[in-house]
Amino acid sequence: MSVEAPSLLRLEKTSLREQALSALRRAITSGQLQPGTHLVETELSDALQISRGTLREAMRQLQQEGLISAGARGRLSVRHLDTKEIKNIFDVRGALESLAASALAAQEDRTAAVTALRNAVADMERWAAANLEDRIEADLKFHRTMCHLSGNETLLHSWSSLEGSIRMSIMFAGVDRALKNMDAKRHLDIVDAIESGDAAAAAATVRDHMCTAAAVLVG
């Protein structure tokens, strides 16, 4: 079977776009590109060794994720989150994740879900001595897993669309505050509430978790 050259070119372009997107997302959420930094196409395309067209596609995705924003004359820069925005993000997280927790608690057979969540907490404990970026990944894995296990694809999609902003809000707070929110015991409380089968208690535990987390981040 013959394969047309344009198909291969499209795959290559997609791969470059995804690589550029991953590199830029990591640079922003790790703090390498600080909030307020203007993103200059010529500099970034040279640094990433990609065309400006491919770079623009990656930047459009980052705008949708809320990591960069357009200012005067359409100039793009790394988004700066203020305390109100962080509280709003965690309010929405609380609504989504409390829905996931209540759905899991209401399941007749919760054994597999509870085991998966306890494993995710164990991963957090294993990464406790690692760098901040790895610890953030372990923390987000727990919350992403909870949303995934709910079986609600719309909920998971909504949560995933916030993930970039969640990462930025964590970095905004600085290392000391961020680490306070990654305590394994706080996450085990959520798992215990789900395991109890009390949907209302599970939802309330998550809402309290998010309220406390937001308060720690904004100080």
PDB file of N, CA and C in Angstrom, residues 44-140:
ATOM      1  N   LEU A  44      11.069  32.418  20.050  1.00  0.00           N
ATOM      2  CA  LEU A  44      10.605  31.091  20.430  1.00  0.00           C
ATOM      3  C   LEU A  44      10.748  30.084  19.290  1.00  0.00           C
ATOM      4  N   SER A  45      10.434  30.501  18.063  1.00  0.00           N
ATOM      5  CA  SER A  45      10.554  29.588  16.927  1.00  0.00           C
ATOM      6  C   SER A  45      12.010  29.200  16.705  1.00  0.00           C
ATOM      7  N   ASP A  46      12.934  30.147  16.915  1.00  0.00           N
ATOM      8  CA  ASP A  46      14.363  29.833  16.794  1.00  0.00           C
ATOM      9  C   ASP A  46      14.807  28.892  17.909  1.00  0.00           C
ATOM     10  N   ALA A  47      14.348  29.170  19.130  1.00  0.00           N
ATOM     11  CA  ALA A  47      14.751  28.348  20.275  1.00  0.00           C
ATOM     12  C   ALA A  47      14.239  26.915  20.144  1.00  0.00           C
ATOM     13  N   LEU A  48      13.000  26.763  19.639  1.00  0.00           N
ATOM     14  CA  LEU A  48      12.387  25.445  19.504  1.00  0.00           C
ATOM     15  C   LEU A  48      12.696  24.791  18.161  1.00  0.00           C
ATOM     16  N   GLN A  49      13.283  25.584  17.251  1.00  0.00           N
ATOM     17  CA  GLN A  49      13.619  25.108  15.907  1.00  0.00           C
ATOM     18  C   GLN A  49      12.397  24.583  15.167  1.00  0.00           C
ATOM     19  N   ILE A  50      11.347  25.403  15.188  1.00  0.00           N
ATOM     20  CA  ILE A  50      10.117  25.091  14.460  1.00  0.00           C
ATOM     21  C   ILE A  50       9.686  26.326  13.682  1.00  0.00           C
ATOM     22  N   SER A  51       8.775  26.142  12.738  1.00  0.00           N
ATOM     23  CA  SER A  51       8.273  27.274  11.966  1.00  0.00           C
ATOM     24  C   SER A  51       7.363  28.137  12.822  1.00  0.00           C
ATOM     25  N   ARG A  52       7.196  29.377  12.418  1.00  0.00           N
ATOM     26  CA  ARG A  52       6.318  30.270  13.172  1.00  0.00           C
ATOM     27  C   ARG A  52       4.875  29.809  13.074  1.00  0.00           C
ATOM     28  N   GLY A  53       4.511  29.176  11.958  1.00  0.00           N
ATOM     29  CA  GLY A  53       3.154  28.647  11.818  1.00  0.00           C
ATOM     30  C   GLY A  53       2.863  27.557  12.824  1.00  0.00           C
ATOM     31  N   THR A  54       3.815  26.631  12.985  1.00  0.00           N
ATOM     32  CA  THR A  54       3.652  25.555  13.974  1.00  0.00           C
ATOM     33  C   THR A  54       3.620  26.126  15.380  1.00  0.00           C
ATOM     34  N   LEU A  55       4.464  27.136  15.640  1.00  0.00           N
ATOM     35  CA  LEU A  55       4.480  27.786  16.945  1.00  0.00           C
ATOM     36  C   LEU A  55       3.130  28.428  17.249  1.00  0.00           C
ATOM     37  N   ARG A  56       2.534  29.095  16.243  1.00  0.00           N
ATOM     38  CA  ARG A  56       1.236  29.751  16.462  1.00  0.00           C
ATOM     39  C   ARG A  56       0.164  28.741  16.832  1.00  0.00           C
ATOM     40  N   GLU A  57       0.198  27.551  16.213  1.00  0.00           N
ATOM     41  CA  GLU A  57      -0.776  26.515  16.542  1.00  0.00           C
ATOM     42  C   GLU A  57      -0.637  26.101  18.016  1.00  0.00           C
ATOM     43  N   ALA A  58       0.605  25.949  18.468  1.00  0.00           N
ATOM     44  CA  ALA A  58       0.850  25.587  19.872  1.00  0.00           C
ATOM     45  C   ALA A  58       0.395  26.705  20.797  1.00  0.00           C
ATOM     46  N   MET A  59       0.639  27.946  20.398  1.00  0.00           N
ATOM     47  CA  MET A  59       0.256  29.090  21.238  1.00  0.00           C
ATOM     48  C   MET A  59      -1.261  29.213  21.345  1.00  0.00           C
ATOM     49  N   ARG A  60      -1.959  28.911  20.271  1.00  0.00           N
ATOM     50  CA  ARG A  60      -3.436  28.955  20.330  1.00  0.00           C
ATOM     51  C   ARG A  60      -3.948  27.961  21.359  1.00  0.00           C
ATOM     52  N   GLN A  61      -3.337  26.782  21.403  1.00  0.00           N
ATOM     53  CA  GLN A  61      -3.744  25.777  22.388  1.00  0.00           C
ATOM     54  C   GLN A  61      -3.462  26.261  23.805  1.00  0.00           C
ATOM     55  N   LEU A  62      -2.324  26.908  24.003  1.00  0.00           N
ATOM     56  CA  LEU A  62      -1.971  27.427  25.321  1.00  0.00           C
ATOM     57  C   LEU A  62      -2.929  28.528  25.763  1.00  0.00           C
ATOM     58  N   GLN A  63      -3.426  29.296  24.804  1.00  0.00           N
ATOM     59  CA  GLN A  63      -4.446  30.303  25.133  1.00  0.00           C
ATOM     60  C   GLN A  63      -5.722  29.632  25.604  1.00  0.00           C
ATOM     61  N   GLN A  64      -6.104  28.555  24.925  1.00  0.00           N
ATOM     62  CA  GLN A  64      -7.319  27.833  25.318  1.00  0.00           C
ATOM     63  C   GLN A  64      -7.165  27.230  26.711  1.00  0.00           C
ATOM     64  N   GLU A  65      -5.951  26.842  27.061  1.00  0.00           N
ATOM     65  CA  GLU A  65      -5.699  26.254  28.378  1.00  0.00           C
ATOM     66  C   GLU A  65      -5.572  27.320  29.467  1.00  0.00           C
ATOM     67  N   GLY A  66      -5.529  28.580  29.058  1.00  0.00           N
ATOM     68  CA  GLY A  66      -5.433  29.655  30.032  1.00  0.00           C
ATOM     69  C   GLY A  66      -4.028  29.929  30.534  1.00  0.00           C
ATOM     70  N   LEU A  67      -3.015  29.425  29.823  1.00  0.00           N
ATOM     71  CA  LEU A  67      -1.637  29.638  30.247  1.00  0.00           C
ATOM     72  C   LEU A  67      -1.053  30.936  29.704  1.00  0.00           C
ATOM     73  N   ILE A  68      -1.528  31.379  28.556  1.00  0.00           N
ATOM     74  CA  ILE A  68      -1.079  32.649  28.002  1.00  0.00           C
ATOM     75  C   ILE A  68      -2.294  33.480  27.626  1.00  0.00           C
ATOM     76  N   SER A  69      -2.107  34.777  27.539  1.00  0.00           N
ATOM     77  CA  SER A  69      -3.223  35.668  27.207  1.00  0.00           C
ATOM     78  C   SER A  69      -2.754  36.765  26.264  1.00  0.00           C
ATOM     79  N   ALA A  70      -3.706  37.331  25.548  1.00  0.00           N
ATOM     80  CA  ALA A  70      -3.398  38.396  24.591  1.00  0.00           C
ATOM     81  C   ALA A  70      -3.634  39.749  25.238  1.00  0.00           C
ATOM     82  N   GLY A  71      -2.669  40.642  25.049  1.00  0.00           N
ATOM     83  CA  GLY A  71      -2.789  41.987  25.595  1.00  0.00           C
ATOM     84  C   GLY A  71      -2.985  43.001  24.497  1.00  0.00           C
ATOM     85  N   ALA A  72      -2.411  44.183  24.697  1.00  0.00           N
ATOM     86  CA  ALA A  72      -2.532  45.256  23.717  1.00  0.00           C
ATOM     87  C   ALA A  72      -1.972  44.820  22.362  1.00  0.00           C
ATOM     88  N   ARG A  73      -2.717  45.144  21.313  1.00  0.00           N
ATOM     89  CA  ARG A  73      -2.334  44.818  19.944  1.00  0.00           C
ATOM     90  C   ARG A  73      -2.108  43.319  19.746  1.00  0.00           C
ATOM     91  N   GLY A  74      -2.756  42.517  20.568  1.00  0.00           N
ATOM     92  CA  GLY A  74      -2.690  41.070  20.403  1.00  0.00           C
ATOM     93  C   GLY A  74      -1.397  40.435  20.862  1.00  0.00           C
ATOM     94  N   ARG A  75      -0.557  41.181  21.568  1.00  0.00           N
ATOM     95  CA  ARG A  75       0.713  40.617  22.033  1.00  0.00           C
ATOM     96  C   ARG A  75       0.445  39.547  23.091  1.00  0.00           C
ATOM     97  N   LEU A  76       1.082  38.412  22.921  1.00  0.00           N
ATOM     98  CA  LEU A  76       0.875  37.297  23.837  1.00  0.00           C
ATOM     99  C   LEU A  76       1.905  37.311  24.961  1.00  0.00           C
ATOM    100  N   SER A  77       1.449  36.984  26.147  1.00  0.00           N
ATOM    101  CA  SER A  77       2.349  36.900  27.291  1.00  0.00           C
ATOM    102  C   SER A  77       1.865  35.811  28.235  1.00  0.00           C
ATOM    103  N   VAL A  78       2.757  35.364  29.098  1.00  0.00           N
ATOM    104  CA  VAL A  78       2.397  34.352  30.090  1.00  0.00           C
ATOM    105  C   VAL A  78       1.387  34.967  31.056  1.00  0.00           C
ATOM    106  N   ARG A  79       0.316  34.252  31.267  1.00  0.00           N
ATOM    107  CA  ARG A  79      -0.772  34.769  32.086  1.00  0.00           C
ATOM    108  C   ARG A  79      -0.342  34.950  33.539  1.00  0.00           C
ATOM    109  N   HIS A  80      -0.818  36.023  34.123  1.00  0.00           N
ATOM    110  CA  HIS A  80      -0.582  36.272  35.549  1.00  0.00           C
ATOM    111  C   HIS A  80      -1.888  36.019  36.298  1.00  0.00           C
ATOM    112  N   LEU A  81      -1.846  35.131  37.278  1.00  0.00           N
ATOM    113  CA  LEU A  81      -3.032  34.828  38.071  1.00  0.00           C
ATOM    114  C   LEU A  81      -3.039  35.674  39.335  1.00  0.00           C
ATOM    115  N   ASP A  82      -4.170  36.316  39.611  1.00  0.00           N
ATOM    116  CA  ASP A  82      -4.280  37.026  40.885  1.00  0.00           C
ATOM    117  C   ASP A  82      -5.042  36.153  41.876  1.00  0.00           C
ATOM    118  N   THR A  83      -5.162  36.610  43.091  1.00  0.00           N
ATOM    119  CA  THR A  83      -5.779  35.786  44.139  1.00  0.00           C
ATOM    120  C   THR A  83      -7.237  35.451  43.836  1.00  0.00           C
ATOM    121  N   LYS A  84      -7.955  36.386  43.226  1.00  0.00           N
ATOM    122  CA  LYS A  84      -9.362  36.127  42.897  1.00  0.00           C
ATOM    123  C   LYS A  84      -9.473  34.991  41.887  1.00  0.00           C
ATOM    124  N   GLU A  85      -8.594  35.014  40.875  1.00  0.00           N
ATOM    125  CA  GLU A  85      -8.632  33.960  39.862  1.00  0.00           C
ATOM    126  C   GLU A  85      -8.304  32.600  40.469  1.00  0.00           C
ATOM    127  N   ILE A  86      -7.337  32.577  41.385  1.00  0.00           N
ATOM    128  CA  ILE A  86      -6.983  31.310  42.013  1.00  0.00           C
ATOM    129  C   ILE A  86      -8.160  30.771  42.837  1.00  0.00           C
ATOM    130  N   LYS A  87      -8.820  31.648  43.564  1.00  0.00           N
ATOM    131  CA  LYS A  87     -10.000  31.213  44.333  1.00  0.00           C
ATOM    132  C   LYS A  87     -11.089  30.689  43.402  1.00  0.00           C
ATOM    133  N   ASN A  88     -11.276  31.374  42.272  1.00  0.00           N
ATOM    134  CA  ASN A  88     -12.281  30.922  41.303  1.00  0.00           C
ATOM    135  C   ASN A  88     -11.941  29.543  40.744  1.00  0.00           C
ATOM    136  N   ILE A  89     -10.659  29.342  40.426  1.00  0.00           N
ATOM    137  CA  ILE A  89     -10.213  28.046  39.897  1.00  0.00           C
ATOM    138  C   ILE A  89     -10.519  26.934  40.899  1.00  0.00           C
ATOM    139  N   PHE A  90     -10.216  27.193  42.162  1.00  0.00           N
ATOM    140  CA  PHE A  90     -10.426  26.147  43.168  1.00  0.00           C
ATOM    141  C   PHE A  90     -11.901  25.973  43.522  1.00  0.00           C
ATOM    142  N   ASP A  91     -12.703  26.996  43.341  1.00  0.00           N
ATOM    143  CA  ASP A  91     -14.150  26.835  43.494  1.00  0.00           C
ATOM    144  C   ASP A  91     -14.690  25.869  42.446  1.00  0.00           C
ATOM    145  N   VAL A  92     -14.228  26.052  41.208  1.00  0.00           N
ATOM    146  CA  VAL A  92     -14.674  25.173  40.116  1.00  0.00           C
ATOM    147  C   VAL A  92     -14.128  23.765  40.318  1.00  0.00           C
ATOM    148  N   ARG A  93     -12.859  23.677  40.719  1.00  0.00           N
ATOM    149  CA  ARG A  93     -12.294  22.357  41.036  1.00  0.00           C
ATOM    150  C   ARG A  93     -13.131  21.655  42.106  1.00  0.00           C
ATOM    151  N   GLY A  94     -13.492  22.409  43.135  1.00  0.00           N
ATOM    152  CA  GLY A  94     -14.280  21.826  44.215  1.00  0.00           C
ATOM    153  C   GLY A  94     -15.603  21.281  43.719  1.00  0.00           C
ATOM    154  N   ALA A  95     -16.241  22.039  42.812  1.00  0.00           N
ATOM    155  CA  ALA A  95     -17.534  21.588  42.271  1.00  0.00           C
ATOM    156  C   ALA A  95     -17.356  20.314  41.443  1.00  0.00           C
ATOM    157  N   LEU A  96     -16.335  20.296  40.599  1.00  0.00           N
ATOM    158  CA  LEU A  96     -16.117  19.137  39.732  1.00  0.00           C
ATOM    159  C   LEU A  96     -15.689  17.909  40.526  1.00  0.00           C
ATOM    160  N   GLU A  97     -14.709  18.091  41.403  1.00  0.00           N
ATOM    161  CA  GLU A  97     -14.177  16.938  42.116  1.00  0.00           C
ATOM    162  C   GLU A  97     -15.112  16.425  43.206  1.00  0.00           C
ATOM    163  N   SER A  98     -15.928  17.304  43.766  1.00  0.00           N
ATOM    164  CA  SER A  98     -16.922  16.819  44.736  1.00  0.00           C
ATOM    165  C   SER A  98     -17.974  15.978  44.026  1.00  0.00           C
ATOM    166  N   LEU A  99     -18.293  16.356  42.780  1.00  0.00           N
ATOM    167  CA  LEU A  99     -19.219  15.553  41.977  1.00  0.00           C
ATOM    168  C   LEU A  99     -18.610  14.180  41.693  1.00  0.00           C
ATOM    169  N   ALA A 100     -17.307  14.160  41.367  1.00  0.00           N
ATOM    170  CA  ALA A 100     -16.634  12.886  41.110  1.00  0.00           C
ATOM    171  C   ALA A 100     -16.615  12.020  42.369  1.00  0.00           C
ATOM    172  N   ALA A 101     -16.296  12.619  43.497  1.00  0.00           N
ATOM    173  CA  ALA A 101     -16.217  11.861  44.749  1.00  0.00           C
ATOM    174  C   ALA A 101     -17.574  11.299  45.151  1.00  0.00           C
ATOM    175  N   SER A 102     -18.626  12.098  44.994  1.00  0.00           N
ATOM    176  CA  SER A 102     -19.955  11.613  45.366  1.00  0.00           C
ATOM    177  C   SER A 102     -20.397  10.484  44.441  1.00  0.00           C
ATOM    178  N   ALA A 103     -20.026  10.589  43.157  1.00  0.00           N
ATOM    179  CA  ALA A 103     -20.383   9.528  42.210  1.00  0.00           C
ATOM    180  C   ALA A 103     -19.668   8.228  42.566  1.00  0.00           C
ATOM    181  N   LEU A 104     -18.417   8.332  42.953  1.00  0.00           N
ATOM    182  CA  LEU A 104     -17.661   7.137  43.330  1.00  0.00           C
ATOM    183  C   LEU A 104     -18.206   6.531  44.620  1.00  0.00           C
ATOM    184  N   ALA A 105     -18.551   7.384  45.584  1.00  0.00           N
ATOM    185  CA  ALA A 105     -19.089   6.880  46.851  1.00  0.00           C
ATOM    186  C   ALA A 105     -20.430   6.184  46.655  1.00  0.00           C
ATOM    187  N   ALA A 106     -21.159   6.630  45.638  1.00  0.00           N
ATOM    188  CA  ALA A 106     -22.482   6.055  45.376  1.00  0.00           C
ATOM    189  C   ALA A 106     -22.413   4.728  44.616  1.00  0.00           C
ATOM    190  N   GLN A 107     -21.249   4.385  44.100  1.00  0.00           N
ATOM    191  CA  GLN A 107     -21.121   3.118  43.373  1.00  0.00           C
ATOM    192  C   GLN A 107     -21.290   1.937  44.325  1.00  0.00           C
ATOM    193  N   GLU A 108     -22.012   0.941  43.859  1.00  0.00           N
ATOM    194  CA  GLU A 108     -22.246  -0.226  44.702  1.00  0.00           C
ATOM    195  C   GLU A 108     -20.946  -0.960  45.000  1.00  0.00           C
ATOM    196  N   ASP A 109     -20.108  -1.098  43.968  1.00  0.00           N
ATOM    197  CA  ASP A 109     -18.809  -1.744  44.151  1.00  0.00           C
ATOM    198  C   ASP A 109     -17.722  -0.689  43.934  1.00  0.00           C
ATOM    199  N   ARG A 110     -17.145  -0.238  45.025  1.00  0.00           N
ATOM    200  CA  ARG A 110     -16.145   0.837  44.979  1.00  0.00           C
ATOM    201  C   ARG A 110     -14.722   0.317  45.168  1.00  0.00           C
ATOM    202  N   THR A 111     -14.575  -0.990  45.280  1.00  0.00           N
ATOM    203  CA  THR A 111     -13.290  -1.568  45.656  1.00  0.00           C
ATOM    204  C   THR A 111     -12.158  -1.176  44.705  1.00  0.00           C
ATOM    205  N   ALA A 112     -12.384  -1.332  43.405  1.00  0.00           N
ATOM    206  CA  ALA A 112     -11.329  -1.043  42.424  1.00  0.00           C
ATOM    207  C   ALA A 112     -10.966   0.439  42.439  1.00  0.00           C
ATOM    208  N   ALA A 113     -11.980   1.288  42.545  1.00  0.00           N
ATOM    209  CA  ALA A 113     -11.738   2.735  42.546  1.00  0.00           C
ATOM    210  C   ALA A 113     -10.949   3.152  43.788  1.00  0.00           C
ATOM    211  N   VAL A 114     -11.341   2.621  44.936  1.00  0.00           N
ATOM    212  CA  VAL A 114     -10.647   2.949  46.183  1.00  0.00           C
ATOM    213  C   VAL A 114      -9.196   2.476  46.126  1.00  0.00           C
ATOM    214  N   THR A 115      -8.979   1.281  45.586  1.00  0.00           N
ATOM    215  CA  THR A 115      -7.617   0.756  45.459  1.00  0.00           C
ATOM    216  C   THR A 115      -6.767   1.652  44.564  1.00  0.00           C
ATOM    217  N   ALA A 116      -7.341   2.083  43.444  1.00  0.00           N
ATOM    218  CA  ALA A 116      -6.612   2.955  42.514  1.00  0.00           C
ATOM    219  C   ALA A 116      -6.246   4.281  43.174  1.00  0.00           C
ATOM    220  N   LEU A 117      -7.163   4.821  43.962  1.00  0.00           N
ATOM    221  CA  LEU A 117      -6.902   6.094  44.634  1.00  0.00           C
ATOM    222  C   LEU A 117      -5.867   5.934  45.747  1.00  0.00           C
ATOM    223  N   ARG A 118      -5.925   4.819  46.464  1.00  0.00           N
ATOM    224  CA  ARG A 118      -4.913   4.585  47.510  1.00  0.00           C
ATOM    225  C   ARG A 118      -3.529   4.411  46.867  1.00  0.00           C
ATOM    226  N   ASN A 119      -3.494   3.793  45.700  1.00  0.00           N
ATOM    227  CA  ASN A 119      -2.228   3.656  44.986  1.00  0.00           C
ATOM    228  C   ASN A 119      -1.700   5.018  44.553  1.00  0.00           C
ATOM    229  N   ALA A 120      -2.609   5.899  44.157  1.00  0.00           N
ATOM    230  CA  ALA A 120      -2.205   7.251  43.749  1.00  0.00           C
ATOM    231  C   ALA A 120      -1.631   8.024  44.934  1.00  0.00           C
ATOM    232  N   VAL A 121      -2.219   7.826  46.120  1.00  0.00           N
ATOM    233  CA  VAL A 121      -1.687   8.468  47.329  1.00  0.00           C
ATOM    234  C   VAL A 121      -0.311   7.881  47.662  1.00  0.00           C
ATOM    235  N   ALA A 122      -0.172   6.569  47.484  1.00  0.00           N
ATOM    236  CA  ALA A 122       1.124   5.927  47.738  1.00  0.00           C
ATOM    237  C   ALA A 122       2.190   6.504  46.809  1.00  0.00           C
ATOM    238  N   ASP A 123       1.816   6.801  45.575  1.00  0.00           N
ATOM    239  CA  ASP A 123       2.747   7.431  44.634  1.00  0.00           C
ATOM    240  C   ASP A 123       3.162   8.810  45.144  1.00  0.00           C
ATOM    241  N   MET A 124       2.213   9.552  45.708  1.00  0.00           N
ATOM    242  CA  MET A 124       2.540  10.858  46.280  1.00  0.00           C
ATOM    243  C   MET A 124       3.583  10.715  47.384  1.00  0.00           C
ATOM    244  N   GLU A 125       3.408   9.694  48.218  1.00  0.00           N
ATOM    245  CA  GLU A 125       4.352   9.472  49.316  1.00  0.00           C
ATOM    246  C   GLU A 125       5.732   9.094  48.789  1.00  0.00           C
ATOM    247  N   ARG A 126       5.760   8.312  47.684  1.00  0.00           N
ATOM    248  CA  ARG A 126       7.046   7.907  47.108  1.00  0.00           C
ATOM    249  C   ARG A 126       7.797   9.098  46.520  1.00  0.00           C
ATOM    250  N   TRP A 127       7.029  10.088  46.029  1.00  0.00           N
ATOM    251  CA  TRP A 127       7.657  11.264  45.417  1.00  0.00           C
ATOM    252  C   TRP A 127       7.872  12.392  46.428  1.00  0.00           C
ATOM    253  N   ALA A 128       7.658  12.121  47.707  1.00  0.00           N
ATOM    254  CA  ALA A 128       7.701  13.175  48.728  1.00  0.00           C
ATOM    255  C   ALA A 128       9.048  13.875  48.817  1.00  0.00           C
ATOM    256  N   ALA A 129      10.119  13.178  48.463  1.00  0.00           N
ATOM    257  CA  ALA A 129      11.447  13.780  48.552  1.00  0.00           C
ATOM    258  C   ALA A 129      11.947  14.280  47.197  1.00  0.00           C
ATOM    259  N   ALA A 130      11.086  14.244  46.192  1.00  0.00           N
ATOM    260  CA  ALA A 130      11.485  14.633  44.837  1.00  0.00           C
ATOM    261  C   ALA A 130      11.368  16.145  44.650  1.00  0.00           C
ATOM    262  N   ASN A 131      11.682  16.603  43.439  1.00  0.00           N
ATOM    263  CA  ASN A 131      11.565  18.034  43.160  1.00  0.00           C
ATOM    264  C   ASN A 131      10.099  18.435  43.063  1.00  0.00           C
ATOM    265  N   LEU A 132       9.860  19.733  43.076  1.00  0.00           N
ATOM    266  CA  LEU A 132       8.489  20.237  43.123  1.00  0.00           C
ATOM    267  C   LEU A 132       7.674  19.801  41.913  1.00  0.00           C
ATOM    268  N   GLU A 133       8.283  19.834  40.733  1.00  0.00           N
ATOM    269  CA  GLU A 133       7.542  19.481  39.520  1.00  0.00           C
ATOM    270  C   GLU A 133       7.012  18.055  39.585  1.00  0.00           C
ATOM    271  N   ASP A 134       7.850  17.105  40.049  1.00  0.00           N
ATOM    272  CA  ASP A 134       7.414  15.707  40.157  1.00  0.00           C
ATOM    273  C   ASP A 134       6.336  15.543  41.225  1.00  0.00           C
ATOM    274  N   ARG A 135       6.448  16.304  42.299  1.00  0.00           N
ATOM    275  CA  ARG A 135       5.450  16.221  43.363  1.00  0.00           C
ATOM    276  C   ARG A 135       4.105  16.788  42.885  1.00  0.00           C
ATOM    277  N   ILE A 136       4.158  17.840  42.091  1.00  0.00           N
ATOM    278  CA  ILE A 136       2.929  18.390  41.515  1.00  0.00           C
ATOM    279  C   ILE A 136       2.269  17.353  40.618  1.00  0.00           C
ATOM    280  N   GLU A 137       3.079  16.659  39.811  1.00  0.00           N
ATOM    281  CA  GLU A 137       2.533  15.639  38.910  1.00  0.00           C
ATOM    282  C   GLU A 137       1.852  14.533  39.694  1.00  0.00           C
ATOM    283  N   ALA A 138       2.466  14.099  40.790  1.00  0.00           N
ATOM    284  CA  ALA A 138       1.873  13.040  41.608  1.00  0.00           C
ATOM    285  C   ALA A 138       0.567  13.505  42.241  1.00  0.00           C
ATOM    286  N   ASP A 139       0.541  14.758  42.690  1.00  0.00           N
ATOM    287  CA  ASP A 139      -0.670  15.323  43.285  1.00  0.00           C
ATOM    288  C   ASP A 139      -1.793  15.396  42.256  1.00  0.00           C
ATOM    289  N   LEU A 140      -1.481  15.922  41.074  1.00  0.00           N
ATOM    290  CA  LEU A 140      -2.505  16.053  40.039  1.00  0.00           C
ATOM    291  C   LEU A 140      -2.979  14.690  39.550  1.00  0.00           C
TER     292      LEU A 140
END
